[in-house]
Amino acid sequence: MKQYLFTILFTGAVTLSLAWAVWQLSMRFKLYPGIRERDVHKTPTPRLGGIAMFIGIMGALLVSKANEYFGTFWADPPKEVIAIAAATTLIVIVGVADDLWDLDWMIKLGAQFLAAGIIAGYGELQIYSLPIGGLTVGSSWVSFTLTVFAIVVVMNAVNFIDGLDGLVAGVTLIANGVFFVYSYLLLREFATSNFSLATFLAAALVGACLGFLPLNWSPAKLFMGDAGALMIGLLMATSAVAITGALDPGVLDPEDIGRSQLLGAFIPILLPVVVVMLPLLDFGLAVIRRIRAGKSPFSPDRKHLHHRMLDMGHSDRDAVLIFYAWTAIMGLAVLLMFLAERAGLSYMIGVAFAVVGGAACLTITFLPSRRPRRRAPEASDGIMTPVEELP
């Protein structure tokens, strides 16, 4: 555990230091875009924070090479590590270019498929099996295709919710914190290179988000941009595939994992999906909404879940905290099911936590802020902005 705690602290310290430097340089050389129609913020803000997060994570990866504890995934040749580093570098370069010049969505999507292909092809981190009754993927091409699409979907899902100060950084921090605990427990039981790599990636993401959040909290001085959001989605999906896709269904015997065969079979799939549930939900709704309107699934709009919460009357910070609560409740509920089963208790403890926590989150979500608000007169850019009621 000490090795992973060091990874978190190291990544966090590097990210925080570089994020401050990136912010200072961006403001000095005016490296920030104008306000877009769909933006919530009203002050031009740099979007290059992803660079600091990238260097922090890559720095932690390089440092891990000198640590014998992480030797399992640095075995010669370290194909998975090389693939992850190459794919991450590619997606960050394209993301930075988009943050500066707003690239066409087809270019970004092509880069996402290429990055996912590097991980699934060269690194061979693929979904080989689904731990449900011993189900395996029968074809290498099916495995490759399924992996690539899964990674691309998660990348876009994370990127789609990047619309409020501190939203992606906080949600990712919570989600990867839960996933880190889960993967670390599995690593102690089944010590494999994939499990070690997945746990390391989760720790590095936690550290990067911890280091970035101080400058991204409302009012944000710096945004992570597409470079940061796409990188987070890429690494989260990769860590999930490293565990779920390569997990031998045979190890999920109820006698080893827990009394409930159904729970033991679905936990490895359920937890990675649950920790990105809100981004996936927002992504799915956006794609359906845009296709029904005859638009590209990747055309931007101002109808994401966080936009709807603002329209309901929540402040920016309230909306972000509600997203945090939903992420924590869903992730912790599944983790509690897993921990309860391991302790010989009923997994209904986790279910009860989900019901009570979900009910509380629903109440808060649909109970807008009591602060009186009205719609401001329509601005020149056509955006209706909530403002406080004047006395």
Coordinates of C-alpha atoms in Angstrom, one line a residue:
M1 CA 0.0 0.0 0.0
K2 CA 2.9 2.4 0.8
Q3 CA 4.0 2.2 -2.9
Y4 CA 0.6 3.3 -4.1
L5 CA 0.3 6.1 -1.5
F6 CA 3.7 7.4 -2.7
T7 CA 2.3 7.3 -6.3
I8 CA -0.7 9.3 -5.3
L9 CA 1.4 11.9 -3.4
F10 CA 4.1 12.1 -6.1
T11 CA 1.6 12.5 -9.0
G12 CA -0.4 15.1 -7.0
A13 CA 2.6 17.2 -6.1
V14 CA 3.9 17.2 -9.7
T15 CA 0.5 18.0 -11.1
L16 CA -0.2 20.8 -8.7
S17 CA 3.2 22.5 -9.3
L18 CA 2.9 22.2 -13.1
A19 CA -0.8 23.3 -13.1
W20 CA 0.2 26.5 -11.4
A21 CA 3.0 27.0 -13.9
V22 CA 0.7 26.3 -16.8
W23 CA -1.9 28.8 -15.5
Q24 CA 0.7 31.5 -15.1
L25 CA 2.1 31.0 -18.6
S26 CA -1.3 30.7 -20.2
M27 CA -2.4 34.0 -18.6
R28 CA 0.9 35.7 -19.5
F29 CA 0.8 34.7 -23.2
K30 CA -3.1 34.7 -23.4
L31 CA -3.3 31.0 -24.3
Y32 CA -7.0 30.8 -23.7
P33 CA -10.0 30.7 -26.0
G34 CA -13.0 33.0 -26.1
I35 CA -16.3 32.2 -24.5
R36 CA -18.3 29.6 -26.4
E37 CA -22.1 29.6 -26.6
R38 CA -22.4 26.5 -24.5
D39 CA -20.0 27.6 -21.8
V40 CA -21.2 28.3 -18.3
H41 CA -18.2 30.4 -17.2
K42 CA -18.1 34.1 -18.2
T43 CA -14.4 34.8 -18.0
P44 CA -11.9 33.5 -20.6
T45 CA -10.0 30.7 -18.8
P46 CA -7.0 28.6 -20.0
R47 CA -7.9 25.0 -21.0
L48 CA -4.4 23.5 -20.9
G49 CA -4.5 21.9 -17.4
G50 CA -4.4 18.5 -19.0
I51 CA -0.7 19.1 -19.8
A52 CA 0.1 19.2 -16.1
M53 CA -2.0 16.1 -15.3
F54 CA -0.3 14.2 -18.2
I55 CA 3.2 15.1 -17.1
G56 CA 2.3 14.1 -13.5
I57 CA 1.0 10.7 -14.5
M58 CA 3.8 10.0 -17.0
G59 CA 6.3 11.1 -14.3
A60 CA 4.9 8.6 -11.8
L61 CA 5.0 5.9 -14.5
L62 CA 8.7 6.6 -15.1
V63 CA 9.5 6.6 -11.4
S64 CA 7.7 3.3 -11.0
K65 CA 10.2 1.7 -13.3
A66 CA 12.9 2.1 -10.6
N67 CA 10.6 0.4 -8.0
E68 CA 10.9 -3.4 -7.8
Y69 CA 7.4 -3.5 -6.4
F70 CA 6.0 -2.5 -9.8
G71 CA 8.3 -4.9 -11.7
T72 CA 5.4 -7.1 -12.7
F73 CA 4.1 -4.7 -15.3
W74 CA 7.6 -3.5 -16.3
A75 CA 8.6 -7.0 -17.4
D76 CA 10.7 -7.2 -20.6
P77 CA 9.3 -6.1 -22.9
P78 CA 6.8 -3.8 -21.1
K79 CA 4.4 -3.8 -24.0
E80 CA 1.4 -2.7 -22.0
V81 CA 3.3 0.2 -20.4
I82 CA 4.6 1.4 -23.8
A83 CA 1.2 1.1 -25.4
I84 CA -0.4 3.2 -22.6
A85 CA 2.3 5.8 -22.7
A86 CA 2.1 6.1 -26.5
A87 CA -1.8 6.2 -26.6
T88 CA -1.9 8.7 -23.8
T89 CA 0.7 11.0 -25.5
L90 CA -1.3 10.9 -28.7
I91 CA -4.6 11.7 -27.1
V92 CA -3.1 14.6 -25.1
I93 CA -1.4 16.1 -28.2
V94 CA -4.7 16.0 -30.1
G95 CA -6.5 17.3 -27.0
V96 CA -4.2 20.3 -26.6
A97 CA -4.5 21.1 -30.3
D98 CA -8.3 21.1 -29.9
D99 CA -8.1 23.2 -26.7
L100 CA -6.2 25.8 -28.6
W101 CA -7.8 25.7 -32.1
D102 CA -11.1 23.7 -31.8
L103 CA -10.4 20.8 -34.2
D104 CA -13.1 19.1 -36.2
W105 CA -14.8 16.3 -34.3
M106 CA -13.9 13.7 -36.9
I107 CA -10.2 14.4 -36.3
K108 CA -10.6 13.9 -32.5
L109 CA -12.7 10.8 -33.0
G110 CA -10.1 9.3 -35.3
A111 CA -7.4 10.0 -32.8
Q112 CA -9.5 8.3 -30.1
F113 CA -9.9 5.1 -32.1
L114 CA -6.2 5.1 -32.9
A115 CA -5.2 5.5 -29.3
A116 CA -7.6 2.8 -28.2
G117 CA -6.2 0.6 -31.0
I118 CA -2.7 1.1 -29.7
I119 CA -3.7 -0.2 -26.3
A120 CA -5.7 -3.1 -27.6
G121 CA -3.4 -4.0 -30.4
Y122 CA 0.2 -3.5 -29.3
G123 CA -0.4 -3.6 -25.6
E124 CA -2.8 -6.5 -25.9
L125 CA -4.9 -5.2 -23.0
Q126 CA -8.2 -6.6 -24.3
I127 CA -11.6 -7.9 -23.1
Y128 CA -10.9 -11.6 -23.4
S129 CA -13.6 -12.8 -21.1
L130 CA -16.7 -11.6 -19.2
P131 CA -16.9 -13.1 -15.7
I132 CA -20.4 -14.4 -16.2
G133 CA -20.8 -18.1 -16.1
G134 CA -17.3 -18.6 -17.7
L135 CA -18.2 -16.6 -20.8
T136 CA -15.2 -15.9 -23.0
V137 CA -14.8 -13.9 -26.2
G138 CA -14.3 -16.4 -28.9
S139 CA -12.7 -14.3 -31.6
S140 CA -9.5 -12.2 -31.4
W141 CA -11.1 -9.6 -33.7
V142 CA -14.2 -9.4 -31.6
S143 CA -12.1 -9.0 -28.5
F144 CA -10.1 -6.2 -30.2
T145 CA -13.2 -4.4 -31.5
L146 CA -15.1 -4.7 -28.2
T147 CA -12.1 -3.2 -26.3
V148 CA -11.6 -0.3 -28.7
F149 CA -15.2 0.7 -28.7
A150 CA -15.4 0.4 -24.9
I151 CA -12.3 2.7 -24.5
V152 CA -13.7 5.3 -27.0
V153 CA -17.1 5.3 -25.3
V154 CA -15.6 6.0 -21.9
M155 CA -13.3 8.7 -23.2
N156 CA -16.2 10.6 -24.7
A157 CA -18.4 10.0 -21.7
V158 CA -15.9 11.6 -19.4
N159 CA -15.3 14.4 -21.9
F160 CA -19.0 15.1 -22.2
I161 CA -19.5 16.0 -18.5
D162 CA -16.6 18.4 -18.5
G163 CA -18.7 21.6 -18.2
L164 CA -18.5 22.9 -14.6
D165 CA -15.7 23.9 -12.4
G166 CA -14.2 20.9 -10.6
L167 CA -16.8 18.5 -12.0
V168 CA -14.6 16.0 -13.9
A169 CA -11.7 16.2 -11.5
G170 CA -13.9 15.5 -8.5
V171 CA -16.0 12.8 -10.0
T172 CA -12.8 11.1 -11.3
L173 CA -11.2 11.4 -7.9
I174 CA -14.1 9.7 -6.2
A175 CA -14.6 7.1 -8.9
N176 CA -10.9 6.1 -9.0
G177 CA -10.6 6.2 -5.3
V178 CA -13.4 3.5 -5.1
F179 CA -11.9 1.6 -8.0
F180 CA -8.4 1.7 -6.4
V181 CA -9.7 0.1 -3.2
Y182 CA -11.4 -2.6 -5.2
S183 CA -8.5 -3.4 -7.5
Y184 CA -6.0 -3.4 -4.6
L185 CA -8.1 -6.0 -2.7
L186 CA -8.2 -8.1 -5.9
L187 CA -4.4 -7.6 -6.3
R188 CA -3.8 -9.0 -2.9
E189 CA -5.8 -12.2 -3.8
F190 CA -4.7 -12.6 -7.4
A191 CA -1.2 -11.0 -7.9
T192 CA -1.0 -10.5 -11.7
S193 CA 0.7 -7.8 -13.8
N194 CA -2.7 -6.6 -15.1
F195 CA -4.1 -6.1 -11.6
S196 CA -0.9 -4.3 -10.5
L197 CA -1.1 -2.0 -13.6
A198 CA -4.8 -1.3 -13.0
T199 CA -4.2 -0.4 -9.4
F200 CA -1.3 1.8 -10.3
L201 CA -3.3 3.7 -12.9
A202 CA -6.1 4.2 -10.5
A203 CA -3.6 5.6 -7.9
A204 CA -2.0 7.9 -10.5
L205 CA -5.4 9.3 -11.5
V206 CA -6.3 9.9 -7.9
G207 CA -3.1 11.8 -7.5
A208 CA -3.5 13.8 -10.7
C209 CA -7.0 14.9 -9.7
L210 CA -6.0 15.8 -6.2
G211 CA -3.2 18.0 -7.6
F212 CA -5.4 19.6 -10.2
L213 CA -8.5 20.3 -8.2
P214 CA -7.2 23.3 -6.2
L215 CA -6.9 25.3 -9.4
N216 CA -10.0 23.9 -11.0
W217 CA -12.4 24.4 -8.1
S218 CA -15.0 27.2 -8.5
P219 CA -14.1 29.8 -9.6
A220 CA -11.7 27.9 -11.7
K221 CA -8.4 29.4 -12.7
L222 CA -7.6 26.5 -15.1
F223 CA -9.5 23.9 -17.0
M224 CA -8.2 20.4 -17.9
G225 CA -9.6 20.8 -21.4
D226 CA -10.2 17.9 -23.9
A227 CA -6.6 16.8 -23.3
G228 CA -7.2 16.1 -19.6
A229 CA -10.8 14.7 -19.9
L230 CA -9.9 12.4 -22.8
M231 CA -6.8 11.2 -21.0
I232 CA -8.7 10.5 -17.9
G233 CA -11.3 8.5 -19.8
L234 CA -8.6 6.6 -21.7
L235 CA -6.8 5.6 -18.5
M236 CA -10.0 4.8 -16.6
A237 CA -11.2 2.5 -19.4
T238 CA -7.7 0.9 -19.6
S239 CA -7.6 0.1 -15.9
A240 CA -11.1 -1.4 -16.0
V241 CA -10.2 -3.6 -19.1
A242 CA -6.9 -4.7 -17.4
I243 CA -9.0 -6.2 -14.6
T244 CA -12.3 -7.1 -16.0
G245 CA -11.3 -8.2 -19.4
A246 CA -8.5 -10.4 -18.4
L247 CA -10.0 -11.8 -15.2
D248 CA -10.3 -15.6 -15.4
P249 CA -13.9 -16.5 -14.8
G250 CA -12.7 -19.5 -12.9
V251 CA -11.4 -17.4 -10.0
L252 CA -14.8 -16.1 -9.3
D253 CA -15.9 -19.2 -7.5
P254 CA -18.5 -18.3 -4.8
E255 CA -16.4 -20.1 -2.2
D256 CA -13.5 -17.7 -2.9
I257 CA -15.3 -14.4 -3.6
G258 CA -18.5 -14.7 -1.6
R259 CA -21.6 -16.7 -1.0
S260 CA -23.6 -15.1 -3.8
Q261 CA -22.6 -16.6 -7.1
L262 CA -24.6 -13.9 -8.9
L263 CA -22.9 -11.1 -7.0
G264 CA -19.5 -12.7 -7.4
A265 CA -20.0 -12.9 -11.1
F266 CA -21.1 -9.4 -11.7
I267 CA -19.0 -7.3 -9.3
P268 CA -16.0 -7.2 -11.7
I269 CA -18.2 -5.8 -14.5
L270 CA -20.6 -3.8 -12.3
L271 CA -18.0 -1.7 -10.4
P272 CA -16.1 -0.3 -13.4
V273 CA -19.4 0.6 -15.1
V274 CA -20.9 2.1 -12.0
V275 CA -18.0 4.5 -11.3
V276 CA -18.6 6.1 -14.7
M277 CA -22.3 5.7 -14.7
L278 CA -23.1 9.5 -14.7
P279 CA -20.7 10.2 -17.6
L280 CA -22.1 7.2 -19.5
L281 CA -25.7 8.3 -18.9
D282 CA -25.0 11.8 -20.0
F283 CA -23.2 10.5 -23.1
G284 CA -26.0 8.2 -24.0
L285 CA -28.7 10.9 -23.6
A286 CA -26.6 13.3 -25.7
V287 CA -26.1 10.9 -28.5
I288 CA -29.8 10.0 -28.7
R289 CA -30.8 13.7 -28.4
R290 CA -28.6 14.8 -31.2
I291 CA -29.4 12.0 -33.6
R292 CA -33.1 12.6 -33.1
A293 CA -32.5 16.3 -34.0
G294 CA -30.7 15.2 -37.1
K295 CA -27.3 16.4 -35.8
S296 CA -23.9 14.7 -35.3
P297 CA -23.6 12.8 -32.1
F298 CA -20.6 14.9 -31.3
S299 CA -22.1 18.3 -32.1
P300 CA -21.9 20.5 -28.9
D301 CA -25.0 21.8 -27.1
R302 CA -26.1 23.1 -23.8
K303 CA -28.4 20.3 -22.7
H304 CA -26.1 18.1 -20.7
L305 CA -27.1 16.9 -17.2
H306 CA -25.1 19.6 -15.5
H307 CA -26.8 22.3 -17.7
R308 CA -30.2 20.9 -16.8
M309 CA -29.3 21.1 -13.1
L310 CA -28.4 24.7 -13.5
D311 CA -31.7 25.3 -15.3
M312 CA -33.5 23.7 -12.3
G313 CA -32.1 26.4 -10.1
H314 CA -28.9 24.8 -8.6
S315 CA -25.8 26.9 -8.4
D316 CA -22.6 25.7 -10.1
R317 CA -21.2 24.4 -6.9
D318 CA -24.4 22.8 -5.8
A319 CA -24.6 20.9 -9.1
V320 CA -21.0 19.7 -8.8
L321 CA -21.5 18.5 -5.2
I322 CA -24.6 16.6 -6.2
F323 CA -22.6 14.9 -9.0
Y324 CA -20.0 14.0 -6.4
A325 CA -22.7 12.6 -4.1
W326 CA -24.2 10.4 -6.9
T327 CA -20.8 9.1 -7.8
A328 CA -19.8 8.3 -4.2
I329 CA -23.2 6.6 -3.5
M330 CA -23.1 4.4 -6.6
G331 CA -19.5 3.4 -6.3
L332 CA -19.5 2.8 -2.5
A333 CA -22.7 0.8 -2.7
V334 CA -21.1 -1.8 -5.0
L335 CA -17.9 -1.7 -3.1
L336 CA -19.8 -2.4 0.2
M337 CA -21.5 -5.4 -1.5
F338 CA -18.1 -6.8 -2.3
L339 CA -16.6 -6.1 1.1
A340 CA -19.7 -7.5 2.9
E341 CA -19.5 -10.7 1.0
R342 CA -15.8 -11.0 1.7
A343 CA -16.5 -10.5 5.4
G344 CA -19.2 -13.2 5.4
L345 CA -22.0 -10.7 5.8
S346 CA -25.0 -10.0 3.6
Y347 CA -24.5 -8.0 0.5
M348 CA -27.8 -6.3 1.3
I349 CA -25.8 -3.9 3.4
G350 CA -24.6 -2.4 0.1
V351 CA -28.1 -2.5 -1.4
A352 CA -29.5 -0.7 1.7
F353 CA -26.8 1.9 1.4
A354 CA -27.6 2.4 -2.3
V355 CA -31.3 2.8 -1.6
V356 CA -31.0 5.3 1.3
G357 CA -28.2 7.2 -0.4
G358 CA -30.0 7.2 -3.8
A359 CA -33.2 8.5 -2.2
A360 CA -31.2 11.3 -0.5
C361 CA -29.5 12.2 -3.8
L362 CA -32.8 12.2 -5.6
T363 CA -34.3 14.5 -3.1
I364 CA -31.5 17.0 -3.3
T365 CA -31.3 16.7 -7.1
F366 CA -35.0 17.6 -7.6
L367 CA -35.1 20.2 -4.8
P368 CA -33.6 23.2 -6.4
S369 CA -31.7 25.8 -4.4
R370 CA -34.1 27.9 -2.2
R371 CA -32.3 31.0 -3.3
P372 CA -34.7 33.1 -5.4
R373 CA -33.7 33.1 -9.0
R374 CA -35.0 34.6 -12.2
R375 CA -34.0 34.5 -15.8
A376 CA -31.9 37.4 -17.0
P377 CA -32.9 39.2 -20.1
E378 CA -31.6 37.4 -23.2
A379 CA -28.0 38.3 -23.8
S380 CA -26.5 39.1 -27.2
D381 CA -25.2 35.5 -27.6
G382 CA -28.7 34.1 -27.0
I383 CA -27.9 32.5 -23.7
M384 CA -30.4 32.8 -20.8
T385 CA -28.4 33.2 -17.6
P386 CA -29.8 32.5 -14.1
V387 CA -29.2 35.3 -11.8
E388 CA -30.2 36.1 -8.2
E389 CA -33.4 37.9 -7.7
L390 CA -32.8 41.6 -7.0
P391 CA -34.0 42.9 -3.7

